[in-house]
JSON list of C-alpha atoms in Angstrom, two decimals:
[
{"chain": "A", "resi": 889, "resn": "MET", "atom": "CA", "xyz": [-0.01, 0.06, 0.20]},
{"chain": "A", "resi": 890, "resn": "SER", "atom": "CA", "xyz": [0.97, 3.82, -1.01]},
{"chain": "A", "resi": 891, "resn": "ALA", "atom": "CA", "xyz": [0.93, 6.81, 1.27]},
{"chain": "A", "resi": 892, "resn": "THR", "atom": "CA", "xyz": [-1.83, 8.25, -1.62]},
{"chain": "A", "resi": 893, "resn": "ASP", "atom": "CA", "xyz": [-3.83, 4.47, -1.18]},
{"chain": "A", "resi": 894, "resn": "PRO", "atom": "CA", "xyz": [-7.03, 5.66, 0.14]},
{"chain": "A", "resi": 895, "resn": "ARG", "atom": "CA", "xyz": [-7.06, 4.73, 3.85]},
{"chain": "A", "resi": 896, "resn": "ILE", "atom": "CA", "xyz": [-9.89, 5.73, 7.19]},
{"chain": "A", "resi": 897, "resn": "GLU", "atom": "CA", "xyz": [-7.33, 5.28, 10.92]},
{"chain": "A", "resi": 898, "resn": "THR", "atom": "CA", "xyz": [-8.60, 5.99, 14.15]},
{"chain": "A", "resi": 899, "resn": "HIS", "atom": "CA", "xyz": [-6.57, 5.38, 17.47]},
{"chain": "A", "resi": 900, "resn": "ASP", "atom": "CA", "xyz": [-8.25, 5.97, 20.67]},
{"chain": "A", "resi": 901, "resn": "ALA", "atom": "CA", "xyz": [-10.88, 7.56, 19.34]},
{"chain": "A", "resi": 902, "resn": "TRP", "atom": "CA", "xyz": [-13.17, 9.32, 21.42]},
{"chain": "A", "resi": 903, "resn": "VAL", "atom": "CA", "xyz": [-16.15, 11.10, 20.56]},
{"chain": "A", "resi": 904, "resn": "GLU", "atom": "CA", "xyz": [-17.97, 12.89, 23.31]},
{"chain": "A", "resi": 905, "resn": "PHE", "atom": "CA", "xyz": [-20.96, 15.35, 23.63]},
{"chain": "A", "resi": 906, "resn": "PRO", "atom": "CA", "xyz": [-21.23, 17.63, 26.65]},
{"chain": "A", "resi": 907, "resn": "ILE", "atom": "CA", "xyz": [-24.83, 17.92, 28.74]},
{"chain": "A", "resi": 908, "resn": "PHE", "atom": "CA", "xyz": [-24.93, 21.86, 29.94]},
{"chain": "A", "resi": 909, "resn": "ASP", "atom": "CA", "xyz": [-27.14, 22.71, 32.35]},
{"chain": "A", "resi": 910, "resn": "ALA", "atom": "CA", "xyz": [-28.82, 19.51, 33.04]},
{"chain": "A", "resi": 911, "resn": "LYS", "atom": "CA", "xyz": [-31.03, 20.22, 35.67]},
{"chain": "A", "resi": 912, "resn": "SER", "atom": "CA", "xyz": [-30.36, 16.87, 37.70]},
{"chain": "A", "resi": 913, "resn": "ARG", "atom": "CA", "xyz": [-28.48, 13.82, 37.58]},
{"chain": "A", "resi": 914, "resn": "SER", "atom": "CA", "xyz": [-32.07, 11.78, 37.46]},
{"chain": "A", "resi": 915, "resn": "LEU", "atom": "CA", "xyz": [-32.66, 14.17, 34.41]},
{"chain": "A", "resi": 916, "resn": "LYS", "atom": "CA", "xyz": [-28.87, 13.07, 32.64]},
{"chain": "A", "resi": 917, "resn": "LYS", "atom": "CA", "xyz": [-29.72, 8.95, 33.37]},
{"chain": "A", "resi": 918, "resn": "ALA", "atom": "CA", "xyz": [-32.88, 8.84, 32.28]},
{"chain": "A", "resi": 919, "resn": "PHE", "atom": "CA", "xyz": [-31.52, 10.84, 28.70]},
{"chain": "A", "resi": 920, "resn": "LEU", "atom": "CA", "xyz": [-29.02, 8.72, 28.46]},
{"chain": "A", "resi": 921, "resn": "GLY", "atom": "CA", "xyz": [-30.64, 5.76, 29.34]},
{"chain": "A", "resi": 922, "resn": "LYS", "atom": "CA", "xyz": [-32.10, 6.30, 26.39]},
{"chain": "A", "resi": 923, "resn": "ALA", "atom": "CA", "xyz": [-29.58, 7.28, 24.37]},
{"chain": "A", "resi": 924, "resn": "GLY", "atom": "CA", "xyz": [-27.09, 4.37, 25.09]},
{"chain": "A", "resi": 925, "resn": "GLY", "atom": "CA", "xyz": [-24.11, 6.43, 25.68]},
{"chain": "A", "resi": 926, "resn": "ALA", "atom": "CA", "xyz": [-21.69, 6.18, 29.04]},
{"chain": "A", "resi": 927, "resn": "ILE", "atom": "CA", "xyz": [-21.91, 9.20, 31.68]},
{"chain": "A", "resi": 928, "resn": "GLY", "atom": "CA", "xyz": [-18.52, 10.95, 31.74]},
{"chain": "A", "resi": 929, "resn": "ARG", "atom": "CA", "xyz": [-16.85, 13.83, 32.53]},
{"chain": "A", "resi": 930, "resn": "ASN", "atom": "CA", "xyz": [-14.08, 15.60, 30.65]},
{"chain": "A", "resi": 931, "resn": "ASN", "atom": "CA", "xyz": [-11.14, 17.03, 31.67]},
{"chain": "A", "resi": 932, "resn": "SER", "atom": "CA", "xyz": [-12.91, 19.97, 32.20]},
{"chain": "A", "resi": 933, "resn": "ASN", "atom": "CA", "xyz": [-15.18, 18.14, 34.62]},
{"chain": "A", "resi": 934, "resn": "VAL", "atom": "CA", "xyz": [-17.64, 18.88, 32.15]},
{"chain": "A", "resi": 935, "resn": "VAL", "atom": "CA", "xyz": [-20.58, 16.05, 31.80]},
{"chain": "A", "resi": 936, "resn": "VAL", "atom": "CA", "xyz": [-20.57, 14.70, 28.64]},
{"chain": "A", "resi": 937, "resn": "VAL", "atom": "CA", "xyz": [-22.10, 11.61, 26.86]},
{"chain": "A", "resi": 938, "resn": "GLU", "atom": "CA", "xyz": [-19.33, 9.11, 25.41]},
{"chain": "A", "resi": 939, "resn": "ALA", "atom": "CA", "xyz": [-20.76, 8.16, 22.47]},
{"chain": "A", "resi": 940, "resn": "LEU", "atom": "CA", "xyz": [-17.32, 6.03, 21.42]},
{"chain": "A", "resi": 941, "resn": "ARG", "atom": "CA", "xyz": [-14.62, 5.20, 23.80]},
{"chain": "A", "resi": 942, "resn": "ASP", "atom": "CA", "xyz": [-10.77, 4.05, 22.69]},
{"chain": "A", "resi": 943, "resn": "ILE", "atom": "CA", "xyz": [-12.09, 3.61, 19.06]},
{"chain": "A", "resi": 944, "resn": "THR", "atom": "CA", "xyz": [-8.95, 2.20, 17.39]},
{"chain": "A", "resi": 945, "resn": "MET", "atom": "CA", "xyz": [-9.15, 1.07, 13.15]},
{"chain": "A", "resi": 946, "resn": "SER", "atom": "CA", "xyz": [-7.73, 0.98, 9.86]},
{"chain": "A", "resi": 947, "resn": "LEU", "atom": "CA", "xyz": [-9.57, 0.72, 6.92]},
{"chain": "A", "resi": 948, "resn": "SER", "atom": "CA", "xyz": [-7.36, 0.72, 3.84]},
{"chain": "A", "resi": 949, "resn": "LEU", "atom": "CA", "xyz": [-9.01, 0.44, 0.07]},
{"chain": "A", "resi": 950, "resn": "GLY", "atom": "CA", "xyz": [-11.36, -2.67, -0.26]},
{"chain": "A", "resi": 951, "resn": "ASP", "atom": "CA", "xyz": [-12.21, -2.86, 3.00]},
{"chain": "A", "resi": 952, "resn": "ARG", "atom": "CA", "xyz": [-15.94, -3.43, 4.28]},
{"chain": "A", "resi": 953, "resn": "VAL", "atom": "CA", "xyz": [-17.03, -3.20, 7.82]},
{"chain": "A", "resi": 954, "resn": "GLY", "atom": "CA", "xyz": [-20.66, -3.94, 8.95]},
{"chain": "A", "resi": 955, "resn": "LEU", "atom": "CA", "xyz": [-22.14, -1.92, 12.39]},
{"chain": "A", "resi": 956, "resn": "VAL", "atom": "CA", "xyz": [-24.68, -4.00, 14.28]},
{"chain": "A", "resi": 957, "resn": "GLY", "atom": "CA", "xyz": [-25.96, -2.35, 17.44]},
{"chain": "A", "resi": 958, "resn": "HIS", "atom": "CA", "xyz": [-29.29, -1.38, 19.15]},
{"chain": "A", "resi": 959, "resn": "ASN", "atom": "CA", "xyz": [-30.25, 2.45, 18.86]},
{"chain": "A", "resi": 960, "resn": "GLY", "atom": "CA", "xyz": [-28.07, 4.56, 20.57]},
{"chain": "A", "resi": 961, "resn": "ALA", "atom": "CA", "xyz": [-24.99, 2.09, 20.29]},
{"chain": "A", "resi": 962, "resn": "GLY", "atom": "CA", "xyz": [-22.93, 4.58, 18.27]},
{"chain": "A", "resi": 963, "resn": "LYS", "atom": "CA", "xyz": [-22.53, 3.25, 14.69]},
{"chain": "A", "resi": 964, "resn": "SER", "atom": "CA", "xyz": [-24.11, 6.52, 13.19]},
{"chain": "A", "resi": 965, "resn": "THR", "atom": "CA", "xyz": [-21.96, 8.42, 15.13]},
{"chain": "A", "resi": 966, "resn": "LEU", "atom": "CA", "xyz": [-18.34, 6.39, 14.29]},
{"chain": "A", "resi": 967, "resn": "LEU", "atom": "CA", "xyz": [-19.43, 6.59, 10.92]},
{"chain": "A", "resi": 968, "resn": "ARG", "atom": "CA", "xyz": [-19.72, 10.09, 10.97]},
{"chain": "A", "resi": 969, "resn": "LEU", "atom": "CA", "xyz": [-16.05, 10.44, 12.99]},
{"chain": "A", "resi": 970, "resn": "LEU", "atom": "CA", "xyz": [-14.83, 7.99, 9.93]},
{"chain": "A", "resi": 971, "resn": "SER", "atom": "CA", "xyz": [-15.78, 10.42, 7.42]},
{"chain": "A", "resi": 972, "resn": "GLY", "atom": "CA", "xyz": [-14.70, 12.88, 8.99]},
{"chain": "A", "resi": 973, "resn": "ILE", "atom": "CA", "xyz": [-17.72, 15.03, 10.15]},
{"chain": "A", "resi": 974, "resn": "TYR", "atom": "CA", "xyz": [-16.85, 14.88, 13.65]},
{"chain": "A", "resi": 975, "resn": "GLU", "atom": "CA", "xyz": [-13.55, 15.17, 15.05]},
{"chain": "A", "resi": 976, "resn": "PRO", "atom": "CA", "xyz": [-12.38, 13.02, 18.01]},
{"chain": "A", "resi": 977, "resn": "THR", "atom": "CA", "xyz": [-12.51, 14.51, 21.53]},
{"chain": "A", "resi": 978, "resn": "ARG", "atom": "CA", "xyz": [-9.74, 12.32, 21.97]},
{"chain": "A", "resi": 979, "resn": "GLY", "atom": "CA", "xyz": [-7.21, 10.68, 20.10]},
{"chain": "A", "resi": 980, "resn": "SER", "atom": "CA", "xyz": [-7.30, 11.09, 16.78]},
{"chain": "A", "resi": 981, "resn": "ALA", "atom": "CA", "xyz": [-8.72, 10.33, 13.22]},
{"chain": "A", "resi": 982, "resn": "SER", "atom": "CA", "xyz": [-7.47, 10.72, 9.67]},
{"chain": "A", "resi": 983, "resn": "VAL", "atom": "CA", "xyz": [-8.58, 10.17, 6.01]},
{"chain": "A", "resi": 984, "resn": "VAL", "atom": "CA", "xyz": [-6.45, 9.72, 3.69]},
{"chain": "A", "resi": 985, "resn": "GLY", "atom": "CA", "xyz": [-8.70, 10.51, 0.12]},
{"chain": "A", "resi": 986, "resn": "ARG", "atom": "CA", "xyz": [-12.14, 11.55, -0.12]},
{"chain": "A", "resi": 987, "resn": "VAL", "atom": "CA", "xyz": [-14.90, 10.38, 1.59]},
{"chain": "A", "resi": 988, "resn": "ALA", "atom": "CA", "xyz": [-18.36, 10.50, 0.09]},
{"chain": "A", "resi": 989, "resn": "PRO", "atom": "CA", "xyz": [-20.74, 10.54, 3.71]},
{"chain": "A", "resi": 990, "resn": "VAL", "atom": "CA", "xyz": [-23.99, 9.31, 2.21]},
{"chain": "A", "resi": 991, "resn": "PHE", "atom": "CA", "xyz": [-26.84, 9.84, 5.49]},
{"chain": "A", "resi": 992, "resn": "ASP", "atom": "CA", "xyz": [-29.43, 11.11, 3.68]},
{"chain": "A", "resi": 993, "resn": "LEU", "atom": "CA", "xyz": [-30.26, 9.43, 0.60]},
{"chain": "A", "resi": 994, "resn": "GLY", "atom": "CA", "xyz": [-33.38, 11.27, -0.63]},
{"chain": "A", "resi": 995, "resn": "VAL", "atom": "CA", "xyz": [-31.73, 14.76, -0.79]},
{"chain": "A", "resi": 996, "resn": "GLY", "atom": "CA", "xyz": [-31.91, 15.67, -4.71]},
{"chain": "A", "resi": 997, "resn": "MET", "atom": "CA", "xyz": [-34.75, 13.78, -5.40]},
{"chain": "A", "resi": 998, "resn": "ASP", "atom": "CA", "xyz": [-37.45, 15.26, -7.01]},
{"chain": "A", "resi": 999, "resn": "PRO", "atom": "CA", "xyz": [-40.43, 12.78, -7.33]},
{"chain": "A", "resi": 1000, "resn": "GLU", "atom": "CA", "xyz": [-42.99, 13.86, -9.95]},
{"chain": "A", "resi": 1001, "resn": "ILE", "atom": "CA", "xyz": [-40.19, 13.69, -12.57]},
{"chain": "A", "resi": 1002, "resn": "SER", "atom": "CA", "xyz": [-38.25, 10.33, -14.35]},
{"chain": "A", "resi": 1003, "resn": "GLY", "atom": "CA", "xyz": [-35.95, 8.25, -12.74]},
{"chain": "A", "resi": 1004, "resn": "TYR", "atom": "CA", "xyz": [-33.51, 9.52, -15.28]},
{"chain": "A", "resi": 1005, "resn": "GLU", "atom": "CA", "xyz": [-34.43, 13.47, -14.95]},
{"chain": "A", "resi": 1006, "resn": "ASN", "atom": "CA", "xyz": [-33.46, 12.86, -11.33]},
{"chain": "A", "resi": 1007, "resn": "ILE", "atom": "CA", "xyz": [-29.74, 10.90, -11.75]},
{"chain": "A", "resi": 1008, "resn": "ILE", "atom": "CA", "xyz": [-28.81, 14.13, -13.85]},
{"chain": "A", "resi": 1009, "resn": "ILE", "atom": "CA", "xyz": [-30.01, 16.19, -10.80]},
{"chain": "A", "resi": 1010, "resn": "ARG", "atom": "CA", "xyz": [-28.49, 14.12, -8.52]},
{"chain": "A", "resi": 1011, "resn": "GLY", "atom": "CA", "xyz": [-25.18, 14.27, -9.82]},
{"chain": "A", "resi": 1012, "resn": "LEU", "atom": "CA", "xyz": [-25.50, 18.20, -10.27]},
{"chain": "A", "resi": 1013, "resn": "PHE", "atom": "CA", "xyz": [-26.23, 18.26, -6.45]},
{"chain": "A", "resi": 1014, "resn": "LEU", "atom": "CA", "xyz": [-23.21, 16.11, -6.08]},
{"chain": "A", "resi": 1015, "resn": "GLY", "atom": "CA", "xyz": [-21.06, 18.48, -8.00]},
{"chain": "A", "resi": 1016, "resn": "GLN", "atom": "CA", "xyz": [-20.84, 16.84, -11.90]},
{"chain": "A", "resi": 1017, "resn": "THR", "atom": "CA", "xyz": [-21.13, 18.78, -14.97]},
{"chain": "A", "resi": 1018, "resn": "ARG", "atom": "CA", "xyz": [-24.68, 18.08, -17.10]},
{"chain": "A", "resi": 1019, "resn": "LYS", "atom": "CA", "xyz": [-21.41, 16.89, -19.58]},
{"chain": "A", "resi": 1020, "resn": "GLN", "atom": "CA", "xyz": [-19.92, 14.21, -16.81]},
{"chain": "A", "resi": 1021, "resn": "MET", "atom": "CA", "xyz": [-23.70, 13.21, -15.81]},
{"chain": "A", "resi": 1022, "resn": "ALA", "atom": "CA", "xyz": [-24.76, 12.14, -20.06]},
{"chain": "A", "resi": 1023, "resn": "ALA", "atom": "CA", "xyz": [-21.20, 10.21, -20.07]},
{"chain": "A", "resi": 1024, "resn": "LYS", "atom": "CA", "xyz": [-22.65, 8.19, -16.82]},
{"chain": "A", "resi": 1025, "resn": "VAL", "atom": "CA", "xyz": [-25.87, 8.10, -17.28]},
{"chain": "A", "resi": 1026, "resn": "ASP", "atom": "CA", "xyz": [-25.72, 4.45, -19.05]},
{"chain": "A", "resi": 1027, "resn": "GLU", "atom": "CA", "xyz": [-23.95, 2.87, -16.68]},
{"chain": "A", "resi": 1028, "resn": "ILE", "atom": "CA", "xyz": [-25.99, 4.19, -13.59]},
{"chain": "A", "resi": 1029, "resn": "ALA", "atom": "CA", "xyz": [-29.33, 3.42, -15.40]},
{"chain": "A", "resi": 1030, "resn": "GLU", "atom": "CA", "xyz": [-27.50, -0.39, -15.63]},
{"chain": "A", "resi": 1031, "resn": "PHE", "atom": "CA", "xyz": [-25.77, -0.13, -12.01]},
{"chain": "A", "resi": 1032, "resn": "THR", "atom": "CA", "xyz": [-29.89, 0.26, -10.48]},
{"chain": "A", "resi": 1033, "resn": "GLU", "atom": "CA", "xyz": [-31.02, -2.71, -12.93]},
{"chain": "A", "resi": 1034, "resn": "LEU", "atom": "CA", "xyz": [-34.78, -0.58, -13.37]},
{"chain": "A", "resi": 1035, "resn": "GLY", "atom": "CA", "xyz": [-34.58, -0.72, -16.88]},
{"chain": "A", "resi": 1036, "resn": "ASP", "atom": "CA", "xyz": [-37.90, 0.91, -18.63]},
{"chain": "A", "resi": 1037, "resn": "TYR", "atom": "CA", "xyz": [-38.83, 2.05, -14.95]},
{"chain": "A", "resi": 1038, "resn": "LEU", "atom": "CA", "xyz": [-36.29, 4.84, -14.93]},
{"chain": "A", "resi": 1039, "resn": "ALA", "atom": "CA", "xyz": [-38.53, 6.77, -17.87]},
{"chain": "A", "resi": 1040, "resn": "MET", "atom": "CA", "xyz": [-41.73, 7.25, -15.03]},
{"chain": "A", "resi": 1041, "resn": "PRO", "atom": "CA", "xyz": [-41.79, 8.97, -11.94]},
{"chain": "A", "resi": 1042, "resn": "LEU", "atom": "CA", "xyz": [-40.22, 8.42, -8.77]},
{"chain": "A", "resi": 1043, "resn": "ARG", "atom": "CA", "xyz": [-43.32, 8.79, -7.14]},
{"chain": "A", "resi": 1044, "resn": "THR", "atom": "CA", "xyz": [-44.80, 5.45, -9.19]},
{"chain": "A", "resi": 1045, "resn": "TYR", "atom": "CA", "xyz": [-41.62, 3.33, -7.48]},
{"chain": "A", "resi": 1046, "resn": "SER", "atom": "CA", "xyz": [-42.14, 1.05, -5.14]},
{"chain": "A", "resi": 1047, "resn": "THR", "atom": "CA", "xyz": [-39.71, 1.14, -1.99]},
{"chain": "A", "resi": 1048, "resn": "GLY", "atom": "CA", "xyz": [-37.54, -1.60, -3.11]},
{"chain": "A", "resi": 1049, "resn": "MET", "atom": "CA", "xyz": [-37.38, 0.70, -6.26]},
{"chain": "A", "resi": 1050, "resn": "ARG", "atom": "CA", "xyz": [-36.41, 3.55, -4.84]},
{"chain": "A", "resi": 1051, "resn": "VAL", "atom": "CA", "xyz": [-34.11, 2.01, -2.75]},
{"chain": "A", "resi": 1052, "resn": "ARG", "atom": "CA", "xyz": [-32.05, 1.16, -5.95]},
{"chain": "A", "resi": 1053, "resn": "TRP", "atom": "CA", "xyz": [-32.80, 4.07, -7.05]},
{"chain": "A", "resi": 1054, "resn": "ARG", "atom": "CA", "xyz": [-31.30, 5.94, -3.91]},
{"chain": "A", "resi": 1055, "resn": "TRP", "atom": "CA", "xyz": [-27.51, 3.58, -4.17]},
{"chain": "A", "resi": 1056, "resn": "GLU", "atom": "CA", "xyz": [-27.71, 4.48, -7.74]},
{"chain": "A", "resi": 1057, "resn": "TRP", "atom": "CA", "xyz": [-25.30, 7.76, -7.31]},
{"chain": "A", "resi": 1058, "resn": "SER", "atom": "CA", "xyz": [-22.34, 5.58, -6.01]},
{"chain": "A", "resi": 1059, "resn": "PRO", "atom": "CA", "xyz": [-20.44, 5.36, -9.98]},
{"chain": "A", "resi": 1060, "resn": "VAL", "atom": "CA", "xyz": [-21.58, 9.17, -9.75]},
{"chain": "A", "resi": 1061, "resn": "SER", "atom": "CA", "xyz": [-18.87, 10.41, -6.60]},
{"chain": "A", "resi": 1062, "resn": "THR", "atom": "CA", "xyz": [-15.34, 11.27, -7.72]},
{"chain": "A", "resi": 1063, "resn": "ARG", "atom": "CA", "xyz": [-14.31, 9.77, -3.66]},
{"chain": "A", "resi": 1064, "resn": "ARG", "atom": "CA", "xyz": [-12.88, 6.32, -3.70]},
{"chain": "A", "resi": 1065, "resn": "SER", "atom": "CA", "xyz": [-14.62, 5.61, 0.07]},
{"chain": "A", "resi": 1066, "resn": "CYS", "atom": "CA", "xyz": [-17.99, 5.52, 1.11]},
{"chain": "A", "resi": 1067, "resn": "CYS", "atom": "CA", "xyz": [-19.32, 5.73, 4.58]},
{"chain": "A", "resi": 1068, "resn": "TRP", "atom": "CA", "xyz": [-22.98, 4.73, 4.53]},
{"chain": "A", "resi": 1069, "resn": "MET", "atom": "CA", "xyz": [-25.79, 5.09, 6.74]},
{"chain": "A", "resi": 1070, "resn": "ARG", "atom": "CA", "xyz": [-28.96, 2.84, 7.70]},
{"chain": "A", "resi": 1071, "resn": "ALA", "atom": "CA", "xyz": [-28.97, -0.52, 6.00]},
{"chain": "A", "resi": 1072, "resn": "SER", "atom": "CA", "xyz": [-31.89, -1.92, 4.38]},
{"chain": "A", "resi": 1073, "resn": "ALA", "atom": "CA", "xyz": [-33.78, -4.97, 4.60]},
{"chain": "A", "resi": 1074, "resn": "ARG", "atom": "CA", "xyz": [-35.46, -4.82, 0.91]},
{"chain": "A", "resi": 1075, "resn": "TRP", "atom": "CA", "xyz": [-32.39, -4.83, -1.13]},
{"chain": "A", "resi": 1076, "resn": "THR", "atom": "CA", "xyz": [-32.47, -8.09, -3.30]},
{"chain": "A", "resi": 1077, "resn": "PRO", "atom": "CA", "xyz": [-29.90, -10.64, -3.39]},
{"chain": "A", "resi": 1078, "resn": "SER", "atom": "CA", "xyz": [-28.36, -9.15, -7.05]},
{"chain": "A", "resi": 1079, "resn": "PHE", "atom": "CA", "xyz": [-27.80, -5.91, -5.44]}
]
């Protein structure tokens, strides 16, 4: 592996969220019982939710990681750390290359226009030019496996078809690392 190959690394990384002005310890306990984080205090003696503690990992080109856990376990927080959205409050996290965080797959969609038209709009939203998108639209259409349905408005798609369409953007991205949030039970084996 060369120094320029895409990779994401963390070393003893923590992500903590301070709780300011909480009125009582029982309120904090009730909140944290729902959130799943642990109560702690940072170096300034401020009460914090310890969302992630002591995370050390190294991901290289081609690595795939699946995160499984209950609500509030820290899955989304970890993905945000790995994509550079969150900075660690302790330890370190580094990204070599560009990461495409995909946390809201519905952004840039218009249910009243066709899948093809939405592909172009989505590409423009992701920073591509119309010319670049025209060159990629066939590849993207093939990736979705939606065939003739791409000529129909998105509002006519089933839930599974919408999931496929939402994931179509991956060939568009110029980034080599992706952090996807929220798995779906609606995927088909070929997808």
